[in-house]
Amino acid sequence: MNWIKQQVANVAGTQEPIYGPSAIESVARQADTTPYTELKKEDLKWAAMGSTSVETQTFYLMADSGHVGMAQVIYSNVAGIHTTCQFNTKIFYPDGNTPNLWSSDALNNQGFDEQKLSFYADGCAVNLSEDGKSYTIKSATNNASIVNLTVTRTTPGFQIGKDGKSYFGTDRQNPWGSMRHAFWPRCNVEGVIITKDGNVDFKGRGLFVHALQGMKPHHAAAKWNFVNFQSPNYSAVMMEYTTPPSYGSTVVNVGGLARDGEIICAGSANTATHTAVKGDPENDWPEPGAVKFSWTGKTKDGKEVRAEVGGPLGQRLDRVDVMAEVPKFVKNIVGGVVGTKPYIYQYSPQQRLSLRLRIGEVEKEKVEEGILFTEATFIS
């Protein structure tokens, strides 16, 4: 019966049967022997799968001016039948009064260069440089936010384990799904997003994440935590998801710490904790009020690393009703799943939080204030 339920779930988007934790092979297993690998240029290729999947390249922006932003390409396939692409931009303004600027536009005539390292569509291009160290992001798909940005990594990129992937399925040799994240944790950003009220200069720091959900997103994850912390000398990034009960509510966490020129550590032994829950009176989701994010790992020369960012989140930047705002193709993937009412809660605390970092037993703990952008996503 499980096989029949699985096939129905794949096509209709319904809830999967209960397989238990043995049906997911977390990337943490790879990390036991290979905590992370540094990205090569070919690791940045688009997969552009021919089956149900959602693939994204997202550039998170933290301007010296205090603006926080995002530019993102979504490449989505529904059941191997229909491919749709979207370009999204978002700007959060530092004054706390100007409404967020959100643009989301369907793309036409999408494609890739021969190596599948660069993406293009009508009015939109995301190009990886020849040396593999920078992306240019240009979009004129929406007059409300014309994008012209360059994101250059200042430290190597990484993926956890050997290939960055967790695998889903009861047959280890033939998994039916996967999840992968690859990071450029610390980048310099140059360029602008031109709005109807003028140019927003995004000169500052950034994070690049290439993600692939090689299955229906709500089958892979029931909730998410995302962390992007940037300070003058350090970057701390984390992506954590908890699977639905069909895969044993398994927690998978990938992330790392970096400074200019080097990855301090990266791996899967990190945690995201909501230390206070204020709840959302408009729905049943446990919206967080305070958080603690922790990283543990080892440097290349074997020194123990411990780091933490924590404190109150303050007023949220936004609450995204995913089903109201996401493109139609994502809704088609999610389908009319009972109990699926995804919301994304986004924060960047005005009260600056600090990274506490200790490397080895001899070095004194370093404390450095920075900018945190974090999301808590609840799906099912």
C-alpha positions as a printed Julia matrix, in Angstrom:
380×3 Matrix{Float64}:
  0.0    0.0     0.0
  2.88   2.38    0.75
  4.07   2.15   -2.85
  0.59   3.08   -4.11
  0.35   5.95   -1.61
  3.8    7.16   -2.7
  2.79   7.26   -6.38
 -0.42   9.14   -5.56
  1.54  11.55   -3.35
  4.06  12.19   -6.14
  1.38  13.06   -8.65
 -1.28  14.68   -6.51
  0.88  16.28   -3.84
 -0.94  14.49   -1.03
  0.7   13.55    2.24
  3.16  10.69    2.02
  2.88   7.45    4.03
  5.01   7.06    7.16
  8.39   5.6     6.2
 10.25   6.66    9.33
 13.74   8.09    9.79
 15.37   5.17    7.98
 14.0    6.55    4.69
 16.22   9.64    4.8
 19.99   9.54    4.58
 21.01  12.87    6.04
 24.06  14.62    4.68
 25.24  14.4     8.3
 26.34  10.83    7.52
 28.77  12.14    4.91
 29.86  14.86    7.34
 31.0   12.22    9.86
 34.02  11.55    7.65
 34.03  14.64    5.36
 32.63  17.64    7.26
 32.64  19.76    4.1
 34.22  20.19    0.69
 35.21  23.46   -0.91
 33.24  24.22   -4.05
 34.78  23.96   -7.46
 33.39  25.87  -10.41
 31.57  22.78  -11.71
 29.77  22.41   -8.35
 27.8   25.56   -9.27
 26.13  23.99  -12.31
 22.36  24.14  -12.56
 20.85  20.65  -12.24
 17.7   21.66  -14.17
 16.1   18.31  -13.35
 13.55  16.73  -15.64
 11.35  15.61  -12.72
  9.5   17.42   -9.91
 11.94  19.81   -8.27
 12.59  23.38   -7.19
 16.06  24.82   -7.78
 17.08  28.3    -6.67
 20.02  30.66   -6.76
 19.56  33.29   -4.08
 21.74  36.31   -3.37
 21.21  37.79    0.1
 22.32  41.42    0.33
 23.36  43.52    3.34
 24.17  47.06    2.26
 26.45  49.44    4.13
 23.46  51.81    4.04
 21.44  49.43    6.25
 19.2   48.09    3.47
 18.69  44.32    3.44
 17.71  42.66    0.18
 17.46  39.56   -1.93
 17.66  38.63   -5.61
 16.59  35.14   -6.62
 16.02  32.89   -9.61
 13.62  29.96   -9.16
 13.69  27.11  -11.68
 10.85  24.68  -11.11
  9.66  21.48  -12.75
  6.23  19.96  -12.15
  6.12  16.19  -12.69
  8.48  16.42  -15.65
  5.71  18.03  -17.67
  6.06  21.77  -17.16
  9.04  24.0   -16.38
  8.55  27.52  -15.05
 11.04  30.15  -13.92
 10.64  33.21  -11.74
 12.82  36.17  -10.77
 12.24  37.66   -7.32
 13.64  40.72   -5.61
 12.97  42.09   -2.15
 14.2   45.18   -0.35
 13.8   45.88    3.37
 14.32  49.53    4.29
 16.33  50.51    7.38
 13.98  53.28    8.53
 11.34  50.76    9.62
  8.6   52.81    7.96
  9.05  52.43    4.2
  7.05  49.41    3.01
  9.08  46.43    1.82
  9.53  46.31   -1.95
  8.68  42.9    -3.38
  8.8   42.02   -7.07
  8.11  38.58   -8.52
  7.94  37.98  -12.25
  7.55  34.93  -14.47
 10.42  34.51  -16.93
 10.18  33.51  -20.57
 12.6   31.79  -22.93
 14.84  30.65  -20.11
 18.03  28.74  -20.73
 21.64  28.16  -19.73
 25.07  28.54  -21.21
 26.71  25.39  -22.53
 28.26  24.52  -19.17
 25.02  25.24  -17.23
 26.91  27.7   -15.04
 25.0   30.81  -16.14
 21.24  31.37  -16.45
 19.41  33.66  -18.82
 15.86  34.55  -19.85
 14.15  37.49  -21.54
 15.28  40.58  -19.63
 17.23  38.59  -17.04
 20.73  37.09  -16.72
 22.73  35.56  -13.87
 26.27  35.0   -15.11
 29.15  33.25  -13.36
 32.51  34.82  -14.18
 35.21  32.91  -16.04
 37.28  32.54  -12.85
 34.24  31.25  -10.94
 34.58  33.9    -8.23
 31.72  36.29   -8.98
 28.18  36.51  -10.32
 26.59  39.39  -12.16
 22.82  39.61  -11.7
 20.93  41.78  -14.16
 17.18  42.02  -14.51
 14.79  44.4   -16.2
 11.79  42.12  -15.72
 10.05  44.61  -13.43
 10.18  48.41  -13.68
  9.67  48.64   -9.93
 13.07  47.01   -9.28
 15.68  46.94  -12.02
 18.65  44.91  -10.83
 22.33  45.41  -11.64
 24.52  43.68   -9.05
 27.88  41.94   -8.8
 28.47  39.45   -5.98
 32.1   38.37   -5.45
 33.14  35.74   -2.95
 35.94  36.65   -0.55
 36.32  33.13    0.82
 35.92  29.68   -0.75
 32.42  28.27   -1.14
 31.42  25.02    0.55
 28.95  22.17    0.63
 28.55  19.74    3.51
 29.95  16.24    3.05
 31.14  15.17   -0.38
 28.17  16.31   -2.49
 26.04  18.4    -0.12
 23.03  16.12   -0.52
 20.57  14.37    1.76
 18.72  11.52    0.07
 15.11  10.41    0.49
 13.8    6.9    -0.21
 13.67   3.37    1.1
 16.16   2.1    -1.5
 19.58   3.62   -0.85
 20.7    2.86   -4.42
 17.67   4.5    -6.01
 16.51   7.44   -3.89
 13.29   9.15   -4.98
 14.28  12.58   -3.66
 17.17  14.74   -2.52
 18.05  18.08   -0.92
 21.26  20.02   -1.53
 22.66  23.38   -0.44
 25.88  25.04   -1.59
 27.12  28.29   -0.05
 29.34  31.26   -0.72
 29.24  32.38    2.92
 31.07  35.69    2.62
 30.87  37.99   -0.39
 31.39  41.58   -1.41
 28.43  43.18   -3.17
 28.54  46.07   -5.64
 25.73  47.61   -7.65
 22.2   48.9    -7.37
 18.54  48.04   -7.51
 16.76  50.88   -9.31
 13.33  51.58   -7.84
 10.68  54.14   -8.72
 11.88  56.16   -5.72
 15.51  56.09   -6.84
 18.57  53.87   -6.7
 19.24  51.66   -3.71
 23.01  51.17   -3.49
 23.74  47.65   -2.25
 27.47  48.1    -1.76
 28.2   45.89    1.22
 28.25  42.21    2.09
 26.34  39.23    0.81
 25.66  35.51    0.9
 24.98  33.26   -2.08
 23.05  29.99   -1.74
 22.39  27.48   -4.52
 19.65  25.1    -3.39
 18.04  22.08   -5.01
 14.95  20.34   -3.66
 14.77  17.27   -5.86
 11.2   16.41   -4.85
  8.02  18.14   -3.77
  9.15  20.77   -1.22
  6.49  19.96    1.38
  7.42  16.27    1.2
 11.04  17.13    2.09
 10.5   19.66    4.88
  7.79  20.63    7.37
  9.69  23.62    8.75
 12.89  25.59    8.14
 15.33  27.9     9.89
 17.67  30.06    7.82
 20.49  32.18    9.27
 22.72  34.78    7.61
 24.98  36.71    9.99
 27.56  39.14    8.6
 29.99  41.2    10.66
 33.16  43.15    9.78
 35.39  40.08   10.18
 33.11  37.02   10.25
 30.21  35.33    8.5
 27.97  32.66   10.01
 25.39  30.87    7.87
 22.97  28.03    8.5
 20.12  26.21    6.8
 18.1   23.79    8.92
 15.01  21.81    8.0
 12.85  19.28    9.8
 11.25  16.6     7.67
  7.55  15.75    7.94
  6.59  12.72   10.08
  6.77  10.59    6.91
 10.57  10.75    7.36
 10.57  10.66   11.16
 10.62  14.44   11.75
 14.36  14.23   11.13
 16.37  17.44   11.6
 19.03  18.21    8.99
 21.33  21.17    9.58
 24.04  22.5     7.28
 26.14  25.59    7.86
 29.5   27.11    8.55
 31.68  29.99    9.69
 34.02  32.01    7.5
 36.28  35.03    7.41
 37.97  36.66    4.45
 40.11  34.09    2.68
 39.13  30.99    4.63
 36.37  28.74    5.9
 36.83  28.5     9.67
 34.65  25.39    9.9
 31.55  23.9     8.29
 29.43  20.86    8.94
 26.14  19.49   10.19
 26.61  19.7    13.98
 24.8   23.03   14.32
 21.54  23.9    16.03
 18.76  26.46   15.62
 16.65  27.05   18.73
 13.65  29.31   19.27
 14.31  30.36   22.87
 11.07  32.33   23.09
  7.81  31.86   21.21
  5.36  34.72   20.92
  3.03  32.96   18.5
  0.98  34.44   15.69
 -2.6   35.34   16.69
 -3.72  35.15   13.05
 -2.79  31.48   12.69
 -1.51  28.61   14.79
  2.17  28.9    13.94
  4.62  29.34   16.86
  6.26  32.54   15.64
  9.59  32.96   17.46
 10.38  35.94   19.67
 14.01  35.09   20.43
 16.56  32.67   19.02
 19.88  30.95   19.65
 21.94  29.65   16.73
 25.0   27.51   17.5
 27.82  26.19   15.33
 30.36  23.54   16.27
 33.15  22.06   14.21
 36.9   21.9    13.7
 39.38  24.0    11.79
 41.53  22.39    9.12
 44.29  21.93   11.69
 41.95  20.24   14.15
 41.12  23.02   16.62
 37.67  22.9    18.18
 35.36  25.71   17.07
 32.28  26.92   18.91
 30.17  29.89   17.94
 26.8   31.34   18.88
 24.45  34.13   17.87
 21.39  34.71   20.03
 18.93  37.2    21.41
 15.55  38.83   20.81
 14.32  39.15   17.23
 12.3   42.3    17.76
  9.67  43.33   15.24
  9.53  41.05   12.2
 10.39  42.48    8.81
  7.64  40.54    7.1
  5.32  37.58    7.26
  4.98  35.91    3.88
  1.81  33.96    3.17
  3.47  31.57    0.75
  0.28  30.36   -0.89
 -0.8   33.95   -1.53
  2.53  35.16   -2.89
  4.41  32.29   -4.48
  4.14  31.73   -8.21
  1.36  29.52   -9.47
  3.78  26.73  -10.4
  4.84  26.26   -6.78
  1.19  26.01   -5.8
  0.82  23.33   -8.44
  3.62  21.38   -6.79
  2.2   21.77   -3.31
 -1.29  21.06   -4.63
 -4.26  21.33   -2.34
 -2.55  19.53    0.5
 -4.66  19.45    3.62
 -2.87  21.15    6.5
 -0.35  22.92    4.28
 -0.48  26.65    5.05
  3.09  27.79    4.72
  4.26  31.05    6.25
  7.75  32.58    6.25
  8.64  34.91    9.12
 11.55  37.23    8.33
 13.68  39.22   10.8
 16.71  41.48   11.0
 16.89  42.73   14.59
 17.35  46.48   14.97
 19.06  45.72   18.27
 22.28  44.34   16.8
 23.23  40.85   17.95
 26.79  39.56   18.37
 28.67  36.47   17.27
 30.56  34.79   20.09
 33.37  32.7    18.62
 35.97  30.5    20.26
 38.68  28.71   18.26
 40.75  26.22   20.24
 41.23  26.19   23.99
 43.95  28.82   24.16
 42.45  31.66   22.13
 40.27  34.17   23.91
 36.6   34.22   22.92
 35.93  36.77   20.2
 32.71  38.81   20.33
 31.7   40.82   17.28
 28.5   42.7    16.54
 26.94  42.24   13.12
 23.8   42.14   11.02
 21.5   39.13   11.26
 18.91  38.18    8.67
 16.92  35.1     9.63
 13.81  33.28    8.52
 11.53  30.81   10.31
  9.33  28.89    7.89
  6.39  26.7     8.87
  4.85  24.48    6.19
  2.91  21.61    7.72
